[in-house]
Short mmCIF file of C-alpha atoms and ligand atoms in Angstrom, two decimals:
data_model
loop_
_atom_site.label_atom_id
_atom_site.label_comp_id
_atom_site.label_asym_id
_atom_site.label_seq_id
_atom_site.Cartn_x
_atom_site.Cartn_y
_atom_site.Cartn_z
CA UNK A 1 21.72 7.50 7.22
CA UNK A 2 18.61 8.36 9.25
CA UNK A 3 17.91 6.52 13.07
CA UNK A 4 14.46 5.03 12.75
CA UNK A 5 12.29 4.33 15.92
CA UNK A 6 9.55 1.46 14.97
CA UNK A 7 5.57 2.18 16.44
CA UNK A 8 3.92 -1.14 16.23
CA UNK A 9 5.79 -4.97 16.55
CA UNK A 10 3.52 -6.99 14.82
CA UNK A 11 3.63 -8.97 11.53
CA UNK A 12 4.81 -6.65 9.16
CA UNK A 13 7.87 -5.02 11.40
CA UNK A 14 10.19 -8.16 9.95
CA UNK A 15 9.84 -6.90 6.20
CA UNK A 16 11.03 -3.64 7.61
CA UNK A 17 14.03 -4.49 9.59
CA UNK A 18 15.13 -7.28 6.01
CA UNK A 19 15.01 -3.62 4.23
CA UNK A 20 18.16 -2.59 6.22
CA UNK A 21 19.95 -5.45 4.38
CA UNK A 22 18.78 -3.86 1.05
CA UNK A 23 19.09 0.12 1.21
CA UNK A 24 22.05 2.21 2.34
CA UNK A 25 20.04 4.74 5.07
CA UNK A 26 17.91 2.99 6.97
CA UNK A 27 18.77 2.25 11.00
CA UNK A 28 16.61 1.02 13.13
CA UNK A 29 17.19 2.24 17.15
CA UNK A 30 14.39 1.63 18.93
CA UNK A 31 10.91 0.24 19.22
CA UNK A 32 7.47 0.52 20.92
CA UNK A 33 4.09 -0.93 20.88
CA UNK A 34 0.91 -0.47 23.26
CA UNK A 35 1.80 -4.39 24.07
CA UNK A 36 4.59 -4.31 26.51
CA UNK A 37 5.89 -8.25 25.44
CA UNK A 38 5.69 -7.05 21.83
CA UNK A 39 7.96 -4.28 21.66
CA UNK A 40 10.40 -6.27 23.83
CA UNK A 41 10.50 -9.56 21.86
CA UNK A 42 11.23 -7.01 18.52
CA UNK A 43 14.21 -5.42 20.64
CA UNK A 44 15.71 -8.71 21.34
CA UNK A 45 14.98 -9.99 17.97
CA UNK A 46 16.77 -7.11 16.54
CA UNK A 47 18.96 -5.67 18.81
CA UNK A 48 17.26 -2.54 19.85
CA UNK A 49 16.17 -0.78 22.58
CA UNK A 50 12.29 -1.09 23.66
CA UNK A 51 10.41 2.11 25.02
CA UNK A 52 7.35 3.19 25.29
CA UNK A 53 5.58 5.38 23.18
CA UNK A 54 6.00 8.47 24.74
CA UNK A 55 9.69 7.43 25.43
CA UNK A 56 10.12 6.97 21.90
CA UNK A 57 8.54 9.89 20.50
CA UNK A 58 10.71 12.27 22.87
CA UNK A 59 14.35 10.08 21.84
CA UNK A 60 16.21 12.85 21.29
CA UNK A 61 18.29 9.90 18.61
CA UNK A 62 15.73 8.57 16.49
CA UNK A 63 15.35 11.38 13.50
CA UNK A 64 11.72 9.33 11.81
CA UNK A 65 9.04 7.14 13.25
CA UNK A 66 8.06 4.47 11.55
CA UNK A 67 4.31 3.82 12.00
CA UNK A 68 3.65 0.44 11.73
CA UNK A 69 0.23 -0.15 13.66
CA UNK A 70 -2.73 -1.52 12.69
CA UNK A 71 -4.89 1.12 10.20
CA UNK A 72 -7.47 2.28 13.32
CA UNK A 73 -4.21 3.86 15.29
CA UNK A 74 -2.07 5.39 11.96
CA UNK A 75 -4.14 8.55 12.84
CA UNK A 76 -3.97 8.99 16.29
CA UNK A 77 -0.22 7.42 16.36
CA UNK A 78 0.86 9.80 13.33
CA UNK A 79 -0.36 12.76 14.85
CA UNK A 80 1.45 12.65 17.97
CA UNK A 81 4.62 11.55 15.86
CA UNK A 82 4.06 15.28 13.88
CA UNK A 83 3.04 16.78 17.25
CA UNK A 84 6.28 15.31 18.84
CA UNK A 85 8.42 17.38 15.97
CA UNK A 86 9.67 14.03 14.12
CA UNK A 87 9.22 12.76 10.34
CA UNK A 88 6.76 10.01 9.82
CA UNK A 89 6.72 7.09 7.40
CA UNK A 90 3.07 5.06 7.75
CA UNK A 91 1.94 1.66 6.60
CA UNK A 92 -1.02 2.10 4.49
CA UNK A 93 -3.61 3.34 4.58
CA UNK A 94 -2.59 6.80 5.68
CA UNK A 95 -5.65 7.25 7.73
CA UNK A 96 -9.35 5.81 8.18
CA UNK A 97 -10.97 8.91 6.94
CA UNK A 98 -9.86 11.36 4.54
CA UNK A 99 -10.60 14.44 6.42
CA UNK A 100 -8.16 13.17 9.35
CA UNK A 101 -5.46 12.44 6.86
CA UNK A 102 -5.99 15.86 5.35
CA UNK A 103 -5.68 17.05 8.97
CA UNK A 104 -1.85 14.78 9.22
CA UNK A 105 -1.07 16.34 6.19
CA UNK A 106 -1.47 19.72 7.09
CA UNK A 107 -0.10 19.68 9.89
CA UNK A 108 3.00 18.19 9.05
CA UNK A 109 3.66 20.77 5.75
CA UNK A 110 2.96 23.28 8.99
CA UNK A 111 5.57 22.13 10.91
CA UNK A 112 8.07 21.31 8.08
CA UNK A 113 8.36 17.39 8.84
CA UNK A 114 8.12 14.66 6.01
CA UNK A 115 4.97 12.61 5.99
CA UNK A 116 5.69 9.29 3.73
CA UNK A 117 3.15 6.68 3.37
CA UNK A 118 3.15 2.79 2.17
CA UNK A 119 2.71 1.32 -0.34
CA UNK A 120 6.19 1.28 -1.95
CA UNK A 121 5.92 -1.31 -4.36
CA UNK A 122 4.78 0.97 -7.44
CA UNK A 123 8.47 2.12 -6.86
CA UNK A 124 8.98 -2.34 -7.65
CA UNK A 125 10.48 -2.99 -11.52
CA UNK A 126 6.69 -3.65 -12.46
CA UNK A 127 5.29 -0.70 -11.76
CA UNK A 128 8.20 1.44 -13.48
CA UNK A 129 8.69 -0.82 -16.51
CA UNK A 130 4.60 -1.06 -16.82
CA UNK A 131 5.12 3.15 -16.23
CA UNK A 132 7.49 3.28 -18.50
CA UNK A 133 5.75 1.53 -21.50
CA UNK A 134 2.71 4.01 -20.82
CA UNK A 135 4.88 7.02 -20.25
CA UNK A 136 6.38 6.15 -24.18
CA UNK A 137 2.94 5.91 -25.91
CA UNK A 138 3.80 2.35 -27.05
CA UNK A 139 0.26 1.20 -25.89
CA UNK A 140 -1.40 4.41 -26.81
CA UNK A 141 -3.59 6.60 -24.68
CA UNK A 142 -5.30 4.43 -22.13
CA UNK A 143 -8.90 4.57 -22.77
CA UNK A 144 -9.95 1.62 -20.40
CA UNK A 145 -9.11 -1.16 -18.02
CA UNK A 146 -9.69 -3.46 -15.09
CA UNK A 147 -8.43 -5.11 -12.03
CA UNK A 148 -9.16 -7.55 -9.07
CA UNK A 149 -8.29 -8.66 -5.97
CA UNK A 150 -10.51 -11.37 -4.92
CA UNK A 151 -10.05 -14.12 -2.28
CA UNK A 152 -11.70 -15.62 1.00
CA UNK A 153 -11.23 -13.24 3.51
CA UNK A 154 -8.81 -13.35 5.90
CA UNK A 155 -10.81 -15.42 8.45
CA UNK A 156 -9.16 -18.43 6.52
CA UNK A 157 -6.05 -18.42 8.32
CA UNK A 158 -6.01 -14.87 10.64
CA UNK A 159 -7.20 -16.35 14.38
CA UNK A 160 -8.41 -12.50 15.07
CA UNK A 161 -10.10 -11.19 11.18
CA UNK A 162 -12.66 -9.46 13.50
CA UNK A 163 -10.96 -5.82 11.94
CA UNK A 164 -10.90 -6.80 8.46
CA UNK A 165 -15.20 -6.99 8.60
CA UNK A 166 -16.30 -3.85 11.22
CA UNK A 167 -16.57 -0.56 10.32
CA UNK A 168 -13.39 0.72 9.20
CA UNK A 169 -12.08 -2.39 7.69
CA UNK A 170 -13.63 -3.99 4.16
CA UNK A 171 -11.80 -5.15 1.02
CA UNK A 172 -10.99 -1.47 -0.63
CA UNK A 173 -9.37 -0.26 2.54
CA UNK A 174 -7.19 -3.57 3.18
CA UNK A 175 -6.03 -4.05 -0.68
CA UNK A 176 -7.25 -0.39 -2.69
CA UNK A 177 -4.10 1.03 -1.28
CA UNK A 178 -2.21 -1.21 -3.58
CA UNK A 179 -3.94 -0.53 -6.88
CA UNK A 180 -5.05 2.72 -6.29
CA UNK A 181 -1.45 3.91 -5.91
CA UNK A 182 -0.76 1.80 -8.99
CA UNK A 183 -3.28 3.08 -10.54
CA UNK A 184 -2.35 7.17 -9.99
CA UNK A 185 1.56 6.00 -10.89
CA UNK A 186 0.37 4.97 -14.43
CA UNK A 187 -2.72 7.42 -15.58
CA UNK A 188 -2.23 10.16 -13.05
CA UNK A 189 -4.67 11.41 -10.45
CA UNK A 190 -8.62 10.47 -10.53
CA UNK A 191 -11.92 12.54 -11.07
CA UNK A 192 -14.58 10.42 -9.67
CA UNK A 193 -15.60 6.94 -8.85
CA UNK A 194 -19.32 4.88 -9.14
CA UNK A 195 -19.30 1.55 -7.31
CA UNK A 196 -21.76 -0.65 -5.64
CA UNK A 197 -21.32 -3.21 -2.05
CA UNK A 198 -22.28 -5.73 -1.16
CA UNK A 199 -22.65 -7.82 2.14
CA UNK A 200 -23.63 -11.23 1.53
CA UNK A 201 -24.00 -13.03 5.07
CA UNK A 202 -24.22 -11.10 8.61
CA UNK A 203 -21.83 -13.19 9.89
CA UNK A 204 -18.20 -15.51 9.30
CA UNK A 205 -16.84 -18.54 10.81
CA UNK A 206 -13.50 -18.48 12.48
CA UNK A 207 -11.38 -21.04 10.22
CA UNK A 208 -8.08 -20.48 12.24
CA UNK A 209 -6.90 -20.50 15.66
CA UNK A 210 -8.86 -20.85 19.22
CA UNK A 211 -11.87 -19.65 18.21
CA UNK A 212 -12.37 -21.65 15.19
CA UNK A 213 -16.06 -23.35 14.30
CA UNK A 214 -17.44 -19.93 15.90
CA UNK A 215 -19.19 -17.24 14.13
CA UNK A 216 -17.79 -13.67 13.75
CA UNK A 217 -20.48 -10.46 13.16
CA UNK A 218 -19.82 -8.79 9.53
CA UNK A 219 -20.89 -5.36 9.83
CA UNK A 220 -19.87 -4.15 6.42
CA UNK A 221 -20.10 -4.65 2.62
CA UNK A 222 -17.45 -7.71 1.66
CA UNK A 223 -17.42 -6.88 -2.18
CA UNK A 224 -17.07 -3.77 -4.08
CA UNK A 225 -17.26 -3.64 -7.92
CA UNK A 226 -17.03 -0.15 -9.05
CA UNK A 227 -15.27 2.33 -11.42
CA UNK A 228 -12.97 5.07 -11.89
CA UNK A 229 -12.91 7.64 -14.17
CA UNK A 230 -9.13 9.20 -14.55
CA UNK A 231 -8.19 13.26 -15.14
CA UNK A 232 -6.91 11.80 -18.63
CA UNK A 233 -10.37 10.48 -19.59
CA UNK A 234 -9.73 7.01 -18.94
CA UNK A 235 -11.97 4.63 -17.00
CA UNK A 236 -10.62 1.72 -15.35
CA UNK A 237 -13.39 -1.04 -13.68
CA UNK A 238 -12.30 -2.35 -10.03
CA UNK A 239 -13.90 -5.62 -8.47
CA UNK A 240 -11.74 -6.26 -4.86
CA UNK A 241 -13.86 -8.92 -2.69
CA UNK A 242 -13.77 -10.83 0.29
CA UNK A 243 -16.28 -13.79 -1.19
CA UNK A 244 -13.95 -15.20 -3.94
CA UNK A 245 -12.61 -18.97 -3.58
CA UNK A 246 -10.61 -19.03 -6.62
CA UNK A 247 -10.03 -17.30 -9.85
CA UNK A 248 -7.63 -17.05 -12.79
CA UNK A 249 -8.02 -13.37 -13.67
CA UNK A 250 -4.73 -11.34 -14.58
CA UNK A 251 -4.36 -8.77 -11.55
CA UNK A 252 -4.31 -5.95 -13.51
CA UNK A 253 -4.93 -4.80 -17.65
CA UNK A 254 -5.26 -1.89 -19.15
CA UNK A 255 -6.37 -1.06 -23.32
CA UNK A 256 -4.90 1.75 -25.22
CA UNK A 257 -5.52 2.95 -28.36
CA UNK A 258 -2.56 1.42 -30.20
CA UNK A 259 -2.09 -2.42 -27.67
CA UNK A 260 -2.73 -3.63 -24.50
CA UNK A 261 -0.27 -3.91 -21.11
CA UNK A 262 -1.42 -6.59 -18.63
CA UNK A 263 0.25 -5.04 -15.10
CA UNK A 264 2.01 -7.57 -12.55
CA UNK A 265 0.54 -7.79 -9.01
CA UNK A 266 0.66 -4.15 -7.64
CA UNK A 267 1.20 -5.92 -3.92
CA UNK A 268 4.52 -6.62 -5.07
CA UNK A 269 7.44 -5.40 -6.85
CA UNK A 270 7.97 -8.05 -9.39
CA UNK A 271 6.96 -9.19 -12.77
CA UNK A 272 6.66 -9.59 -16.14
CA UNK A 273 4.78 -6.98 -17.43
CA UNK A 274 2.86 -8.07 -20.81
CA UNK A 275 2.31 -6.67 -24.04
CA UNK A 276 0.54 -7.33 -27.22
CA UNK A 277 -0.31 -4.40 -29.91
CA UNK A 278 -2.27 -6.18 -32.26
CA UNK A 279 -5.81 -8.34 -32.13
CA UNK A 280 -4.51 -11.70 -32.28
CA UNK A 281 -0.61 -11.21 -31.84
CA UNK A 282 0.87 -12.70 -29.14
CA UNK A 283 1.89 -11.00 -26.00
CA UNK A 284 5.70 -10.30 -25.46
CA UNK A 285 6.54 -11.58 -21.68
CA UNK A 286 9.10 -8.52 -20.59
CA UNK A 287 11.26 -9.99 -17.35
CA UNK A 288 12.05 -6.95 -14.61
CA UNK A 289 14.33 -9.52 -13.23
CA UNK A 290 17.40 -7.17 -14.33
CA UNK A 291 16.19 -4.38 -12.37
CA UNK A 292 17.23 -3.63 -9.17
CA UNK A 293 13.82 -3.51 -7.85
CA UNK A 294 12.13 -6.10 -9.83
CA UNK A 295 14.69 -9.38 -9.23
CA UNK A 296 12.88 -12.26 -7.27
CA UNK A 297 13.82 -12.28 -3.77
CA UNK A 298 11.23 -13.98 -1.42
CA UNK A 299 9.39 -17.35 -1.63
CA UNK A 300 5.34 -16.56 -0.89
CA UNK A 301 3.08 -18.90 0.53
CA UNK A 302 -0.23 -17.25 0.68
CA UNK A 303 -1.77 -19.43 -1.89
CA UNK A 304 -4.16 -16.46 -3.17
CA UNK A 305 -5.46 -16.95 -6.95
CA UNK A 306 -2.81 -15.93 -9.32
CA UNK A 307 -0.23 -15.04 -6.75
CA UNK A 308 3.21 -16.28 -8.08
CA UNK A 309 4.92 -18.96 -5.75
CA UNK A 310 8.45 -16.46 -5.70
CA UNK A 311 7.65 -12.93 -5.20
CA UNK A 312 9.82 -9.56 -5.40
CA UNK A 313 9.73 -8.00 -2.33
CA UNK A 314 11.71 -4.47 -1.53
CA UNK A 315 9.29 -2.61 0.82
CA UNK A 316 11.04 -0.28 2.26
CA UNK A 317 11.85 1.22 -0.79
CA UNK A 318 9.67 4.39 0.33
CA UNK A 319 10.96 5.21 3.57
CA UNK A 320 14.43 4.68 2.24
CA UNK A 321 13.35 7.29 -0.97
CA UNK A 322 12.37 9.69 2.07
CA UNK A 323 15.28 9.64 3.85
CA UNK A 324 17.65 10.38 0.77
CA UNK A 325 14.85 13.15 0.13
CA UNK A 326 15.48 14.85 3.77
CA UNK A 327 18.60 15.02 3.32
CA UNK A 328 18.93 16.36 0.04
CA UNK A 329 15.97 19.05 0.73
CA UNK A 330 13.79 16.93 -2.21
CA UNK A 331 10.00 16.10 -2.49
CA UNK A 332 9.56 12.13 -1.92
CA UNK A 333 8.16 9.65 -3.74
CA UNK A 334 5.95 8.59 -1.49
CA UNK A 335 4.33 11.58 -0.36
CA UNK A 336 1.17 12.59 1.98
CA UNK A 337 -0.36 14.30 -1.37
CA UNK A 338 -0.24 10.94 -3.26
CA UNK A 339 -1.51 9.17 -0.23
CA UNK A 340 -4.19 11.58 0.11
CA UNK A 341 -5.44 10.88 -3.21
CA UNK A 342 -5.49 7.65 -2.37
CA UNK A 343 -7.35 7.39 1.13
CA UNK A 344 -10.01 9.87 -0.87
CA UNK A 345 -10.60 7.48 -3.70
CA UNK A 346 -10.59 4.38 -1.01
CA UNK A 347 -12.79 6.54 0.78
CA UNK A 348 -15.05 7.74 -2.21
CA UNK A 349 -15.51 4.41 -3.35
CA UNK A 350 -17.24 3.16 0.04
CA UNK A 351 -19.24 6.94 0.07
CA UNK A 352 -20.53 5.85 -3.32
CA UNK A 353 -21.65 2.64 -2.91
CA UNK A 354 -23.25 3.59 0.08
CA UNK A 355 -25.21 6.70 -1.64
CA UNK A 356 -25.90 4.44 -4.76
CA UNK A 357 -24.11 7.42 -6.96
CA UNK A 358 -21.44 9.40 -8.26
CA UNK A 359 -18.68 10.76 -5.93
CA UNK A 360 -16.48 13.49 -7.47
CA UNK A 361 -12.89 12.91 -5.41
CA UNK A 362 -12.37 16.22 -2.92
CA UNK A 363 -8.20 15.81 -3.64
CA UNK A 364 -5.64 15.62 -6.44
CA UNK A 365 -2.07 14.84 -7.01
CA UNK A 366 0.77 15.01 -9.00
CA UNK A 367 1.31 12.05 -11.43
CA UNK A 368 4.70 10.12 -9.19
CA UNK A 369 7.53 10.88 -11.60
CA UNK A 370 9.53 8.12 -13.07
CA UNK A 371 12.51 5.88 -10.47
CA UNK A 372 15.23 6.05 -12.86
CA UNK A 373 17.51 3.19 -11.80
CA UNK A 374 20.37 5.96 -11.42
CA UNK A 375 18.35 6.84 -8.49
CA UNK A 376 17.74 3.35 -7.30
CA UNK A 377 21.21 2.71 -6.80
CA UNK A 378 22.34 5.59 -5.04
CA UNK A 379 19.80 3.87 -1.83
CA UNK A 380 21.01 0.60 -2.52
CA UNK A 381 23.91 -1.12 -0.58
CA UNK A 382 27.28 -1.98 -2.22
N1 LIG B 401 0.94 -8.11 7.50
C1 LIG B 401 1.13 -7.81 6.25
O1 LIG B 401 1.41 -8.66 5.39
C2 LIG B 401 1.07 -6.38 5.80
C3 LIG B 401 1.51 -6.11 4.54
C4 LIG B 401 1.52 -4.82 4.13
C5 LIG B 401 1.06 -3.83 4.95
N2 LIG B 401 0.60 -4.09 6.19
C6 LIG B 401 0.13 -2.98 7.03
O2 LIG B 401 1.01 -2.84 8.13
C7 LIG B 401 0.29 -2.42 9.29
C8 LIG B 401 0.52 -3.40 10.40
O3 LIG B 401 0.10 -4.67 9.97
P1 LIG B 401 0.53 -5.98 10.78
O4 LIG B 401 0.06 -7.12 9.98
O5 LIG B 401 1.96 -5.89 11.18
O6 LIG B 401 -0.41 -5.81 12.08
P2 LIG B 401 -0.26 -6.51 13.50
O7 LIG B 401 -1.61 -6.51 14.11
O8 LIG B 401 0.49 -7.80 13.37
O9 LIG B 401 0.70 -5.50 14.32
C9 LIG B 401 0.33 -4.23 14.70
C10 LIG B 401 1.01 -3.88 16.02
O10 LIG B 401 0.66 -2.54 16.35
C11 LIG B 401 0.42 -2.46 17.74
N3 LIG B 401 -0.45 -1.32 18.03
C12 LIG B 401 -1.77 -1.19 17.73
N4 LIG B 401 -2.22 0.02 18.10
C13 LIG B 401 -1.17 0.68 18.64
C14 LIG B 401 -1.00 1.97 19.20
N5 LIG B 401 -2.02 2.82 19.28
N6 LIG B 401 0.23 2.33 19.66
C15 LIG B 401 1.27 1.46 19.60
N7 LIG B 401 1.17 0.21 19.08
C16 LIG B 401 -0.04 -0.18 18.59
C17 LIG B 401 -0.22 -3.80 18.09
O11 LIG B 401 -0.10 -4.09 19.48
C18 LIG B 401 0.56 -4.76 17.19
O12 LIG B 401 1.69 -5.29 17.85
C19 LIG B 401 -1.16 -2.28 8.84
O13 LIG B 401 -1.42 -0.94 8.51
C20 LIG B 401 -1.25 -3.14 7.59
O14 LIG B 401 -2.22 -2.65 6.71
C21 LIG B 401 0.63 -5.36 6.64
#
């Protein structure tokens, strides 16, 4: 069991605090935001003690702080977490840029401290069953694939989406995390990535809250289609957008040389996973609801195309995985390296639309290893 101060009170912190109900470890003390009424409304919500951020970074009691601000602070609010001599767990993406995160990396394998990173959910019963078919050559070797996340924009329902369309924001930074990482779990690390933007209007209209009928500036490209060529040869076409209304496209699929695995939503843990290993057979529907990370748990209203109504939902997962791998002197599952790999093919994909060419990624990673469900249960409560 690990004492876990929160940085950051906003939307997101609730998932967090369910994930005590789930794992074993987890123990939240304390919280802090740069918004006074924030941090206090989350320590009477929750029963915790609000500080401030320097107060909670010095807290002699909380052991890891979990950085849960918005993606322009992880950098600056990480570093001082390292700087401060504490573990970190981040929301993703790591960083903004890659060389910063590569500077948060180093300097917490210089000061031995544990640098974990969202997203979890490849850890979900999709990702490992979908990992697991791979991993077995019952598909083949992967020799192509593609995947999308396409939908409005978050100006739809967010009353402040200004973020999500300046510099710094865009579609591959909000949602690449997701299938990046899901991406790396399943083929390994990448080699190098073509892609092209787009930004269709100069500006947005507020659909949601005071400010609605008004426009908003866009400063960057909404839509990226691109692709990704893996270290095992494979090549994998992306298309994640801002500009979509609808569409009835499977999240993810991928084509091997002996059948074909379409991969449940990599934003969540859930499934089924698909098969079919023959042109014209039918595709088996395999169920992760047996799995202790793939049973439904949460009802989702977000009305995105092809988002199931009933969602799994176990994030968490990863800082949970970290703690057990403190205190058992392990590497974690969701580590800076993967991370790293991540932000640089996030990163790499902007850089090549941008240059209109190739971008060979600067990182690499180890493949994530398999969550047996052994392991699973040892972080999940009785
Ligand atoms: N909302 C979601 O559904 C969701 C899902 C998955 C991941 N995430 C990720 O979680 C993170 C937070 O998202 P959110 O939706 O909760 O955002 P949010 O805007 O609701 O909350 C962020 C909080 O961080 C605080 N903050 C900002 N800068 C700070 C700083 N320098 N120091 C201290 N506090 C600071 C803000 O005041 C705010 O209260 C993001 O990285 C996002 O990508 C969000």
């Amino acid at each position: 069991m690990k004492n876990i101060g929160l940085i950051g009170c906003g939307n997101i912190a609730e998932t967090y605090f369910r994930s005590q109900e789930y794992f074993n470890n987890i123990n939240f003390i304390a919280c802090a935001d740069i918004n006074e009424v924030a941090a206090k409304d989350c320590a009477a919500n929750y029963n915790i003690k609000a500080q401030t951020v320097e107060e909670i970074l010095f807290n002699k009691d909380v052991d890891i702080i979990l950085n849960l601000t918005i993606p322009q602070a992880h950098y600056e609010v990480s570093k001082k977490v390292l700087q401060a001599g504490k573990h970190v767990y981040c929301e993703k993406p790591m960083s903004l840029k890659f060389n910063e995160a590569k500077e948060l990396f180093d300097l917490a394998q210089s000061n031995n401290l544990y640098l974990g990173n969202a997203p979890d959910t490849f850890l979900g019963g999709g990702g490992q069953l979908s990992k697991e078919i791979i991993d077995e050559g019952r598909i083949g070797n992967i020799l192509t694939g593609n995947f999308i996340f396409a939908f409005p924009g978050v100006q739809t329902f967010h009353p402040n989406p200004e973020s999500w369309f300046q510099k710094g924001g865009g579609p591959v930074i909000d949602m690449g995390p997701y299938f990046f990482t899901a991406l790396v779990n399943l083929l390994g690390p990448a080699k190098n990535v073509r892609s092209r933007g787009k930004k269709f209007s100069d500006t947005r209209v507020y659909e949601a809250g005071p400010k609605k009928g008004k426009e908003f500036e866009v400063e960057m490209a909404t839509s990226y289609m691109f692709d990704i060529e893996f270290m095992n040869g494979a090549i994998v076409q992306g298309f994640i957008s801002f500009d979509v209304e609808n569409h009835l496209r499977n999240h993810m699929e991928l084509y091997g040389t002996k059948g074909s695995i379409i991969v449940p939503d990599p934003n969540m843990f859930g499934g089924p996973v698909k098969v079919s290993y023959k042109l014209g057979s039918d595709w088996e529907d395999l169920s992760v609801e047996n799995m202790p990370l793939g049973k439904t748990n949460i009802i989702n209203h977000s009305g995105r195309s092809n988002e199931a109504p009933k969602q799994s939902n176990y994030r968490g997962i990863g800082l949970s995985e970290m703690i057990y791998a403190i205190e058992n002197k392990l590497k974690h599952k969701c580590n800076g390296e993967l991370a790293l790999h991540v932000l640089d093919m996030i990163e790499s994909t902007m850089i090549a639309a941008e240059e209109k060419k190739e971008i060979e990624l600067r990182s690499t990673c180890e493949q994530p290893q398999a969550f047996s469900e052994e392991k699973v249960k040892l972080l999940l409560k009785k």
